Tab-separated table of C-alpha atoms in Angstrom:
chain	number	residue	atom	x	y	z
V	1	MET	CA	-38.676	-1.398	-110.135
V	2	ARG	CA	-36.971	-4.753	-109.529
V	3	GLU	CA	-33.446	-6.095	-109.644
V	4	ARG	CA	-32.354	-9.728	-109.832
V	5	THR	CA	-30.525	-11.349	-106.931
V	6	ASN	CA	-29.186	-14.820	-106.212
V	7	ILE	CA	-31.746	-16.637	-104.048
V	8	LEU	CA	-28.957	-18.606	-102.314
V	9	LYS	CA	-27.592	-15.309	-100.972
V	10	THR	CA	-30.925	-13.821	-99.898
V	11	ILE	CA	-32.675	-16.895	-98.515
V	12	ASP	CA	-33.051	-17.036	-94.724
V	13	TRP	CA	-31.024	-20.120	-93.827
V	14	TRP	CA	-31.916	-19.862	-90.138
V	15	LEU	CA	-35.570	-20.554	-90.920
V	16	ILE	CA	-34.607	-23.502	-93.109
V	17	LEU	CA	-32.258	-24.898	-90.440
V	18	LEU	CA	-34.954	-24.658	-87.756
V	19	TYR	CA	-37.448	-26.321	-90.119
V	20	LEU	CA	-35.086	-29.224	-90.855
V	21	LEU	CA	-34.238	-29.743	-87.175
V	22	LEU	CA	-37.919	-29.854	-86.173
V	23	VAL	CA	-38.809	-32.219	-89.018
V	24	LEU	CA	-35.909	-34.545	-88.154
V	25	MET	CA	-36.766	-34.593	-84.447
V	26	GLY	CA	-40.418	-35.176	-85.333
V	27	TRP	CA	-39.518	-38.135	-87.535
V	28	LEU	CA	-37.427	-39.722	-84.760
V	29	SER	CA	-40.276	-39.137	-82.293
V	30	ILE	CA	-42.768	-40.853	-84.610
V	31	TYR	CA	-40.348	-43.768	-84.935
V	32	ALA	CA	-40.159	-44.016	-81.143
V	33	ALA	CA	-43.924	-43.619	-80.691
V	34	VAL	CA	-44.931	-46.518	-82.951
V	35	TYR	CA	-41.722	-48.583	-82.869
V	36	ASP	CA	-42.266	-52.251	-83.767
V	37	GLU	CA	-39.453	-54.738	-83.143
V	38	ASN	CA	-40.716	-56.804	-86.052
V	39	HIS	CA	-40.308	-53.787	-88.327
V	40	SER	CA	-37.273	-52.137	-86.771
V	41	SER	CA	-36.002	-50.373	-89.885
V	42	ILE	CA	-36.851	-46.687	-89.800
V	43	LEU	CA	-37.167	-46.871	-93.607
V	44	ASP	CA	-39.899	-49.564	-93.481
V	45	MET	CA	-42.690	-48.132	-95.660
V	46	SER	CA	-45.299	-50.414	-94.074
V	47	GLN	CA	-44.999	-48.436	-90.835
V	48	ASN	CA	-45.925	-44.852	-89.999
V	49	TYR	CA	-42.292	-43.814	-89.645
V	50	GLY	CA	-41.508	-45.101	-93.134
V	51	LYS	CA	-44.520	-43.291	-94.543
V	52	GLN	CA	-43.515	-40.125	-92.724
V	53	LEU	CA	-40.143	-40.251	-94.484
V	54	LEU	CA	-42.060	-40.233	-97.772
V	55	TRP	CA	-43.995	-37.153	-96.607
V	56	ILE	CA	-40.716	-35.490	-95.586
V	57	VAL	CA	-39.085	-36.118	-98.983
V	58	THR	CA	-42.145	-34.860	-100.866
V	59	SER	CA	-42.340	-31.847	-98.542
V	60	ILE	CA	-38.755	-30.926	-99.416
V	61	VAL	CA	-39.668	-31.245	-103.100
V	62	LEU	CA	-42.630	-28.910	-102.506
V	63	ALA	CA	-40.306	-26.485	-100.715
V	64	LEU	CA	-37.875	-26.457	-103.650
V	65	ILE	CA	-40.728	-25.856	-106.111
V	66	ILE	CA	-41.883	-22.883	-104.036
V	67	LEU	CA	-38.349	-21.464	-103.873
V	68	ILE	CA	-37.960	-21.494	-107.676
V	69	THR	CA	-41.414	-19.988	-108.235
V	70	ASP	CA	-41.675	-16.268	-108.994
V	71	ALA	CA	-42.581	-14.552	-105.715
V	72	ARG	CA	-45.162	-12.411	-107.532
V	73	PHE	CA	-47.200	-15.568	-108.191
V	74	PHE	CA	-48.321	-15.765	-104.569
V	75	SER	CA	-49.643	-12.220	-104.387
V	76	SER	CA	-51.116	-12.266	-107.891
V	77	PHE	CA	-53.064	-15.499	-107.371
V	78	ALA	CA	-53.742	-15.184	-103.625
V	79	MET	CA	-57.486	-14.720	-103.981
V	80	LEU	CA	-57.785	-17.454	-106.614
V	81	ILE	CA	-55.966	-19.914	-104.332
V	82	TYR	CA	-58.310	-18.908	-101.501
V	83	ILE	CA	-61.424	-19.429	-103.649
V	84	LEU	CA	-60.198	-22.830	-104.844
V	85	MET	CA	-59.555	-23.890	-101.254
V	86	ILE	CA	-63.031	-22.749	-100.204
V	87	GLY	CA	-64.338	-24.947	-103.024
V	88	ALA	CA	-62.320	-27.873	-101.629
V	89	LEU	CA	-63.781	-27.306	-98.152
V	90	ILE	CA	-67.294	-27.355	-99.600
V	91	GLY	CA	-66.426	-30.435	-101.654
V	92	VAL	CA	-65.222	-32.391	-98.641
V	93	LEU	CA	-68.530	-31.698	-96.890
V	94	LEU	CA	-70.349	-33.202	-99.860
V	95	PHE	CA	-68.024	-36.002	-100.942
V	96	GLY	CA	-65.493	-36.434	-98.127
V	97	LYS	CA	-64.852	-39.422	-95.915
V	98	GLU	CA	-65.542	-39.328	-92.200
V	99	ILE	CA	-62.560	-40.257	-90.026
V	100	ALA	CA	-62.628	-40.102	-86.209
V	101	GLY	CA	-65.972	-38.283	-86.277
V	102	SER	CA	-64.863	-35.536	-88.684
V	103	LYS	CA	-65.897	-35.386	-92.327
V	104	SER	CA	-62.657	-33.674	-93.305
V	105	TRP	CA	-60.898	-36.030	-95.717
V	106	PHE	CA	-60.766	-36.800	-99.406
V	107	GLN	CA	-59.989	-40.494	-99.849
V	108	ILE	CA	-58.004	-41.330	-102.999
V	109	GLY	CA	-57.243	-45.040	-102.853
V	110	SER	CA	-55.149	-45.561	-99.732
V	111	PHE	CA	-54.189	-41.866	-99.671
V	112	SER	CA	-56.137	-39.353	-97.552
V	113	LEU	CA	-55.960	-35.582	-97.948
V	114	GLN	CA	-57.332	-33.031	-95.481
V	115	PRO	CA	-58.210	-29.681	-97.152
V	116	ALA	CA	-58.573	-27.972	-93.764
V	117	GLU	CA	-54.794	-28.100	-93.308
V	118	PHE	CA	-54.133	-26.367	-96.635
V	119	ALA	CA	-56.855	-23.779	-96.070
V	120	LYS	CA	-54.606	-22.103	-93.501
V	121	PHE	CA	-51.965	-20.931	-95.975
V	122	ALA	CA	-54.668	-20.052	-98.538
V	123	THR	CA	-56.492	-17.892	-95.985
V	124	ASN	CA	-53.202	-16.304	-94.965
V	125	LEU	CA	-52.526	-15.366	-98.603
V	126	ALA	CA	-56.025	-13.902	-98.997
V	127	MET	CA	-55.732	-11.915	-95.766
V	128	ALA	CA	-52.332	-10.535	-96.799
V	129	LYS	CA	-53.681	-9.611	-100.239
V	130	TYR	CA	-56.762	-7.847	-98.878
V	131	LEU	CA	-54.940	-5.910	-96.162
V	132	SER	CA	-52.053	-4.873	-98.429
V	133	THR	CA	-53.865	-3.963	-101.648
V	134	LEU	CA	-55.975	-1.189	-100.189
V	135	ASN	CA	-55.039	1.631	-97.855
V	136	LEU	CA	-57.106	0.077	-95.099
V	137	ASN	CA	-57.744	1.355	-91.626
V	138	LEU	CA	-58.718	-1.527	-89.363
V	139	LYS	CA	-60.179	0.968	-86.911
V	140	ASN	CA	-62.881	1.309	-89.570
V	141	PRO	CA	-65.600	-1.260	-88.721
V	142	LYS	CA	-66.277	-1.944	-92.423
V	143	SER	CA	-62.656	-2.901	-93.181
V	144	LEU	CA	-62.422	-4.987	-90.010
V	145	PHE	CA	-65.702	-6.744	-90.837
V	146	LYS	CA	-64.477	-7.726	-94.308
V	147	SER	CA	-61.253	-9.077	-92.806
V	148	VAL	CA	-63.210	-11.167	-90.323
V	149	ILE	CA	-65.394	-12.521	-93.144
V	150	ILE	CA	-62.262	-13.778	-94.960
V	151	LEU	CA	-61.442	-15.748	-91.804
V	152	ALA	CA	-64.980	-16.778	-90.929
V	153	ILE	CA	-65.796	-18.519	-94.227
V	154	PRO	CA	-63.132	-21.284	-94.004
V	155	ALA	CA	-63.499	-21.496	-90.212
V	156	GLY	CA	-67.258	-22.000	-90.556
V	157	LEU	CA	-66.908	-24.656	-93.247
V	158	ILE	CA	-64.336	-26.525	-91.148
V	159	PHE	CA	-66.607	-26.289	-88.104
V	160	LEU	CA	-69.369	-27.921	-90.162
V	161	GLN	CA	-66.953	-30.806	-90.775
V	162	ASN	CA	-67.019	-31.367	-86.997
V	163	ASP	CA	-63.357	-30.359	-86.770
V	164	THR	CA	-63.585	-27.746	-84.015
V	165	GLY	CA	-59.848	-27.700	-83.353
V	166	SER	CA	-58.909	-26.732	-86.910
V	167	ALA	CA	-61.684	-24.114	-86.961
V	168	LEU	CA	-60.333	-22.496	-83.788
V	169	VAL	CA	-56.921	-22.029	-85.445
V	170	TYR	CA	-58.365	-19.094	-87.391
V	171	SER	CA	-58.715	-17.137	-84.156
V	172	ALA	CA	-54.909	-16.850	-84.249
V	173	PHE	CA	-55.205	-14.336	-87.098
V	174	VAL	CA	-56.383	-11.791	-84.542
V	175	PHE	CA	-52.660	-11.134	-83.903
V	176	VAL	CA	-52.207	-10.258	-87.596
V	177	LEU	CA	-55.152	-7.857	-87.471
V	178	TYR	CA	-53.785	-6.281	-84.288
V	179	ARG	CA	-50.365	-5.777	-85.907
V	180	GLU	CA	-52.047	-4.067	-88.842
V	181	GLY	CA	-54.007	-1.603	-86.748
V	182	MET	CA	-56.993	-3.319	-85.171
V	183	PRO	CA	-57.859	-1.541	-81.875
V	184	GLY	CA	-56.399	-3.227	-78.814
V	185	SER	CA	-59.780	-2.895	-77.115
V	186	ILE	CA	-61.042	-5.768	-79.268
V	187	LEU	CA	-58.349	-8.046	-77.822
V	188	VAL	CA	-59.432	-6.971	-74.332
V	189	ILE	CA	-63.055	-7.739	-75.178
V	190	GLY	CA	-62.080	-11.171	-76.503
V	191	LEU	CA	-60.089	-11.973	-73.352
V	192	THR	CA	-62.990	-10.756	-71.198
V	193	VAL	CA	-65.393	-13.074	-73.019
V	194	VAL	CA	-63.105	-16.060	-72.358
V	195	VAL	CA	-62.761	-15.154	-68.653
V	196	LEU	CA	-66.531	-14.713	-68.246
V	197	PHE	CA	-67.141	-18.036	-70.013
V	198	LEU	CA	-64.794	-19.893	-67.662
V	199	MET	CA	-66.094	-18.099	-64.555
V	200	THR	CA	-69.673	-19.002	-65.473
V	201	LEU	CA	-68.726	-22.671	-65.803
V	202	LEU	CA	-66.903	-22.653	-62.453
V	203	VAL	CA	-69.213	-20.430	-60.400
V	204	ASN	CA	-72.982	-19.999	-60.177
V	205	LYS	CA	-74.034	-17.623	-62.946
V	206	LEU	CA	-76.012	-15.423	-60.545
V	207	ILE	CA	-72.867	-14.857	-58.504
V	208	VAL	CA	-71.000	-13.822	-61.669
V	209	VAL	CA	-73.810	-11.386	-62.582
V	210	GLY	CA	-73.672	-10.006	-59.038
V	211	VAL	CA	-69.912	-9.415	-59.309
V	212	LEU	CA	-70.443	-7.650	-62.637
V	213	ALA	CA	-73.110	-5.445	-61.063
V	214	LEU	CA	-70.798	-4.491	-58.192
V	215	ALA	CA	-67.948	-3.757	-60.634
V	216	GLY	CA	-70.266	-1.578	-62.737
V	217	ALA	CA	-71.453	0.320	-59.650
V	218	LEU	CA	-67.857	0.905	-58.542
V	219	VAL	CA	-66.950	2.276	-61.992
V	220	ILE	CA	-69.928	4.666	-61.888
V	221	VAL	CA	-68.877	5.914	-58.434
V	222	LEU	CA	-65.254	6.523	-59.505
V	223	MET	CA	-65.745	7.941	-63.003
V	224	LYS	CA	-66.886	11.358	-64.134
V	225	LYS	CA	-70.640	11.238	-63.778
V	226	ASN	CA	-72.642	12.199	-66.799
V	227	PHE	CA	-75.552	10.579	-68.594
V	228	ARG	CA	-73.438	9.232	-71.470
V	229	ASN	CA	-70.878	7.539	-69.234
V	230	ILE	CA	-73.518	6.010	-66.972
V	231	LEU	CA	-75.466	4.773	-70.006
V	232	ALA	CA	-72.286	3.190	-71.422
V	233	VAL	CA	-71.562	1.324	-68.169
V	234	VAL	CA	-75.155	0.112	-67.920
V	235	ALA	CA	-75.076	-1.060	-71.563
V	236	ILE	CA	-71.826	-2.970	-70.987
V	237	PHE	CA	-73.307	-4.582	-67.871
V	238	VAL	CA	-76.457	-5.654	-69.729
V	239	VAL	CA	-74.425	-7.210	-72.566
V	240	ALA	CA	-72.030	-8.964	-70.163
V	241	ALA	CA	-74.874	-10.250	-67.977
V	242	GLY	CA	-76.745	-11.467	-71.047
V	243	PHE	CA	-73.639	-13.341	-72.169
V	244	VAL	CA	-73.193	-14.954	-68.759
V	245	LEU	CA	-76.824	-16.061	-68.643
V	246	SER	CA	-76.540	-17.576	-72.145
V	247	VAL	CA	-73.346	-19.540	-71.488
V	248	GLY	CA	-75.190	-22.446	-69.916
V	249	TYR	CA	-77.503	-22.827	-72.897
V	250	ALA	CA	-74.635	-22.616	-75.387
V	251	PHE	CA	-72.536	-25.080	-73.377
V	252	GLU	CA	-75.327	-27.649	-73.227
V	253	ASN	CA	-76.795	-27.237	-76.726
V	254	ILE	CA	-73.949	-26.182	-79.056
V	255	LEU	CA	-70.972	-28.183	-77.816
V	256	GLU	CA	-70.852	-31.925	-78.410
V	257	PRO	CA	-71.081	-34.187	-75.307
V	258	HIS	CA	-67.410	-35.203	-75.547
V	259	GLN	CA	-66.402	-31.537	-75.814
V	260	ARG	CA	-68.396	-30.667	-72.685
V	261	THR	CA	-66.816	-33.559	-70.823
V	262	ARG	CA	-63.297	-32.530	-71.823
V	263	ILE	CA	-63.870	-28.961	-70.615
V	264	ASN	CA	-65.373	-30.187	-67.333
V	265	VAL	CA	-62.407	-32.530	-66.800
V	266	LEU	CA	-59.982	-29.686	-67.516
V	267	LEU	CA	-61.769	-27.392	-65.051
V	268	GLY	CA	-61.789	-30.123	-62.392
V	269	LYS	CA	-65.575	-30.444	-62.361
V	270	GLU	CA	-65.361	-34.080	-63.432
V	271	THR	CA	-62.806	-36.871	-62.970
V	272	ASP	CA	-62.754	-39.315	-65.848
V	273	ILE	CA	-59.337	-40.931	-66.173
V	274	HIS	CA	-60.861	-43.918	-67.959
V	275	GLY	CA	-62.895	-41.874	-70.440
V	276	ALA	CA	-62.468	-38.302	-71.701
V	277	GLY	CA	-59.524	-37.681	-69.373
V	278	TYR	CA	-57.691	-40.898	-70.221
V	279	ASN	CA	-55.414	-39.486	-72.926
V	280	VAL	CA	-54.279	-36.539	-70.826
V	281	HIS	CA	-53.844	-38.689	-67.705
V	282	GLN	CA	-51.595	-41.134	-69.559
V	283	SER	CA	-49.765	-38.290	-71.270
V	284	LEU	CA	-48.919	-36.699	-67.915
V	285	ILE	CA	-47.675	-40.063	-66.625
V	286	ALA	CA	-45.448	-40.440	-69.692
V	287	ILE	CA	-44.015	-36.923	-69.476
V	288	GLY	CA	-43.528	-37.105	-65.702
V	289	SER	CA	-41.774	-40.477	-65.901
V	290	GLY	CA	-39.134	-38.997	-68.200
V	291	GLY	CA	-37.526	-37.029	-65.397
V	292	LEU	CA	-34.618	-34.760	-66.226
V	293	THR	CA	-32.914	-36.656	-69.029
V	294	GLY	CA	-35.560	-39.186	-70.107
V	295	LYS	CA	-35.606	-42.976	-70.268
V	296	GLY	CA	-33.646	-43.052	-73.498
V	297	PHE	CA	-34.469	-43.413	-77.180
V	298	LEU	CA	-36.923	-46.312	-77.796
V	299	LYS	CA	-37.052	-47.069	-74.062
V	300	GLY	CA	-40.310	-45.366	-73.137
V	301	THR	CA	-42.659	-47.852	-71.487
V	302	GLN	CA	-45.772	-45.717	-71.988
V	303	THR	CA	-44.804	-45.567	-75.649
V	304	LYS	CA	-43.927	-49.222	-76.124
V	305	TYR	CA	-47.179	-50.486	-74.629
V	306	ASN	CA	-49.473	-47.946	-76.338
V	307	PHE	CA	-50.889	-46.459	-73.133
V	308	VAL	CA	-51.344	-43.063	-74.814
V	309	PRO	CA	-53.734	-43.108	-77.795
V	310	GLU	CA	-52.828	-40.961	-80.814
V	311	GLN	CA	-49.241	-40.841	-79.569
V	312	SER	CA	-47.716	-40.316	-83.009
V	313	THR	CA	-50.143	-37.510	-83.902
V	314	ASP	CA	-51.841	-35.216	-81.372
V	315	PHE	CA	-49.882	-36.505	-78.358
V	316	ILE	CA	-46.440	-36.764	-79.967
V	317	PHE	CA	-44.967	-34.384	-77.370
V	318	CYS	CA	-45.434	-36.920	-74.557
V	319	THR	CA	-43.024	-39.220	-76.437
V	320	VAL	CA	-40.458	-36.426	-76.282
V	321	GLY	CA	-41.098	-35.968	-72.555
V	322	GLU	CA	-40.807	-39.668	-71.723
V	323	GLU	CA	-37.751	-40.565	-73.806
V	324	TRP	CA	-35.825	-37.279	-73.819
V	325	GLY	CA	-36.960	-35.917	-70.454
V	326	PHE	CA	-37.127	-32.301	-69.339
V	327	LEU	CA	-33.975	-31.378	-71.233
V	328	GLY	CA	-35.286	-32.833	-74.494
V	329	SER	CA	-38.682	-31.194	-74.011
V	330	PHE	CA	-36.967	-27.882	-73.310
V	331	ALA	CA	-34.903	-28.268	-76.488
V	332	VAL	CA	-38.041	-28.810	-78.592
V	333	ILE	CA	-39.798	-25.838	-77.018
V	334	PHE	CA	-36.649	-23.738	-77.506
V	335	LEU	CA	-36.576	-24.590	-81.229
V	336	PHE	CA	-40.226	-23.611	-81.658
V	337	VAL	CA	-39.737	-20.348	-79.762
V	338	ALA	CA	-36.626	-19.620	-81.844
V	339	LEU	CA	-38.643	-20.272	-85.012
V	340	LEU	CA	-41.411	-17.897	-83.886
V	341	ILE	CA	-38.955	-15.152	-82.921
V	342	ARG	CA	-37.135	-15.524	-86.234
V	343	LEU	CA	-40.423	-15.374	-88.157
V	344	ILE	CA	-41.366	-12.098	-86.472
V	345	MET	CA	-37.901	-10.632	-87.045
V	346	VAL	CA	-38.006	-11.577	-90.717
V	347	ALA	CA	-41.571	-10.279	-91.074
V	348	GLU	CA	-40.555	-6.888	-89.679
V	349	ARG	CA	-37.745	-6.454	-92.207
V	350	GLN	CA	-40.027	-6.844	-95.239
V	351	ARG	CA	-40.301	-4.017	-97.727
V	352	SER	CA	-43.599	-5.369	-98.997
V	353	LYS	CA	-46.702	-4.995	-96.839
V	354	PHE	CA	-48.062	-8.220	-98.367
V	355	SER	CA	-44.966	-10.150	-97.248
V	356	ARG	CA	-45.029	-8.673	-93.750
V	357	ILE	CA	-48.692	-9.526	-93.202
V	358	TYR	CA	-48.200	-13.039	-94.570
V	359	GLY	CA	-45.189	-13.530	-92.266
V	360	TYR	CA	-47.195	-12.556	-89.215
V	361	GLY	CA	-49.880	-15.000	-90.342
V	362	VAL	CA	-47.321	-17.820	-90.483
V	363	ALA	CA	-46.098	-16.975	-86.986
V	364	SER	CA	-49.652	-16.776	-85.632
V	365	VAL	CA	-50.763	-20.144	-87.023
V	366	ILE	CA	-47.619	-21.958	-85.840
V	367	PHE	CA	-47.857	-20.251	-82.427
V	368	PHE	CA	-51.461	-21.418	-81.993
V	369	HIS	CA	-50.688	-25.012	-82.961
V	370	PHE	CA	-47.535	-25.153	-80.852
V	371	THR	CA	-48.997	-23.690	-77.655
V	372	VAL	CA	-52.358	-25.461	-77.800
V	373	ASN	CA	-50.907	-28.871	-78.730
V	374	ILE	CA	-48.380	-28.847	-75.897
V	375	ALA	CA	-50.976	-27.420	-73.494
V	376	MET	CA	-53.260	-30.341	-74.435
V	377	THR	CA	-50.615	-32.920	-73.554
V	378	LEU	CA	-50.009	-31.180	-70.208
V	379	GLY	CA	-53.712	-30.982	-69.345
V	380	LEU	CA	-53.755	-27.178	-69.559
V	381	PHE	CA	-56.173	-27.017	-72.494
V	382	PRO	CA	-59.069	-29.191	-73.681
V	383	VAL	CA	-58.158	-31.900	-76.192
V	384	ILE	CA	-59.246	-30.437	-79.549
V	385	GLY	CA	-57.163	-32.581	-81.880
V	386	ILE	CA	-54.657	-30.337	-83.618
V	387	PRO	CA	-51.144	-31.506	-84.605
V	388	LEU	CA	-47.774	-30.243	-83.435
V	389	PRO	CA	-46.238	-28.521	-86.504
V	390	PHE	CA	-43.507	-30.527	-88.283
V	391	PHE	CA	-43.667	-33.179	-85.533
V	392	SER	CA	-46.991	-34.992	-85.701
V	393	TYR	CA	-47.460	-37.864	-88.127
V	394	GLY	CA	-49.425	-37.062	-91.283
V	395	GLY	CA	-48.840	-35.997	-94.848
V	396	SER	CA	-51.500	-33.273	-95.005
V	397	SER	CA	-50.167	-31.555	-91.889
V	398	LEU	CA	-46.505	-31.668	-92.931
V	399	TRP	CA	-47.208	-30.589	-96.502
V	400	ALA	CA	-49.448	-27.726	-95.374
V	401	PHE	CA	-46.986	-26.368	-92.795
V	402	THR	CA	-44.129	-26.702	-95.284
V	403	ILE	CA	-46.058	-24.725	-97.895
V	404	LEU	CA	-47.111	-22.149	-95.284
V	405	LEU	CA	-43.510	-21.582	-94.161
V	406	PHE	CA	-41.695	-21.766	-97.489
V	407	ILE	CA	-43.986	-19.290	-99.233
V	408	PHE	CA	-42.812	-16.793	-96.634
V	409	ILE	CA	-39.174	-17.848	-97.052
V	410	LYS	CA	-39.579	-17.223	-100.794
V	411	LEU	CA	-41.254	-13.853	-100.258
V	412	ASP	CA	-38.446	-12.844	-97.903
V	413	SER	CA	-35.738	-13.933	-100.353
V	414	ASN	CA	-37.295	-11.594	-102.889
V	415	ARG	CA	-37.304	-8.542	-100.611
V	416	MET	CA	-34.055	-7.148	-102.057
V	417	ASN	CA	-35.612	-7.137	-105.519
V	418	LEU	CA	-37.989	-4.404	-104.388
V	419	LEU	CA	-36.341	-1.023	-104.667
V	420	TYR	CA	-39.378	0.874	-103.377
């Protein structure tokens, strides 16, 4: 049973306020990043900051359309939206334009559209629909496998576009699956795989296998000794050792040369400040030069003289660090953390399982983008080319994150209409 309520009374204004603040700060950062004295007006449509204003206005229009749409539309057509987006991802592989090494764009005149950005909210809708429609138990391997397939299809298609960064975003949905009952042991296994991968790249693989063997022997000595337990430890050791021995092959034959170089630079195995490490090196200089309070708006020298490539997109945060300093950087991080906390709080108050799952998906995707993007600019993560939500220049990114967020705001505003 449903009852009608005024959306202005039920809408979460905190989420909207945080969204508007981040978008505004992002727009000012783009203006600072590509500022041209010959085109000083922030409304100049021939410059990126003028174009970004157009994306902002159209994003607000999209948000308003979502807010006046019946909330049941998103659950009713979730799978259809997902299928259409999968079709778009296939289409871009066949007919898309290659930009910066990735065949991820539809070119329509001077306008470019990246389906991979929109696939995130479509996948989130499909995941919420699947997990909420049935009385699923994610401890059941069959249910968990089907959930992973929903994620793997778009991730695989995006990987084929040579857009590894966008494909990795789908790993963030593991937090949604964990919230809905996936065993915590799977998270531990995933973390173990990452640690073994990094250890194998840093240390001789035979040493890593030796450490695993010693750890396995210690477990056998300390645990209750029976054939089943010993067999389990041996099986785990064999799998882990096999993984370690295969890392080298995968690293050399699956990853692209520039990806291998970026990882080696990050791990300190290579120094390449004029090549793969150039962006990060210049980004650290820009952020460090900002000091406590920054050099001031439009006064960043790294920014003015274009020392940092992609400064208005992937490396937009270094503009914040240089011109607004530590305090400005802290303010941006605070706003993102506040947004994530608010998203989780709002997700937990949902009466609808579909809305709750979708809300956790929104938080997971934004969390991944936020942490990885800032970690990239600080040299804590390999450069994989993903934007900072609401900040980085680009229509596809801003539209997609706006749709992702405002669908949840709409679902939340409708929660009081559900009486059971």
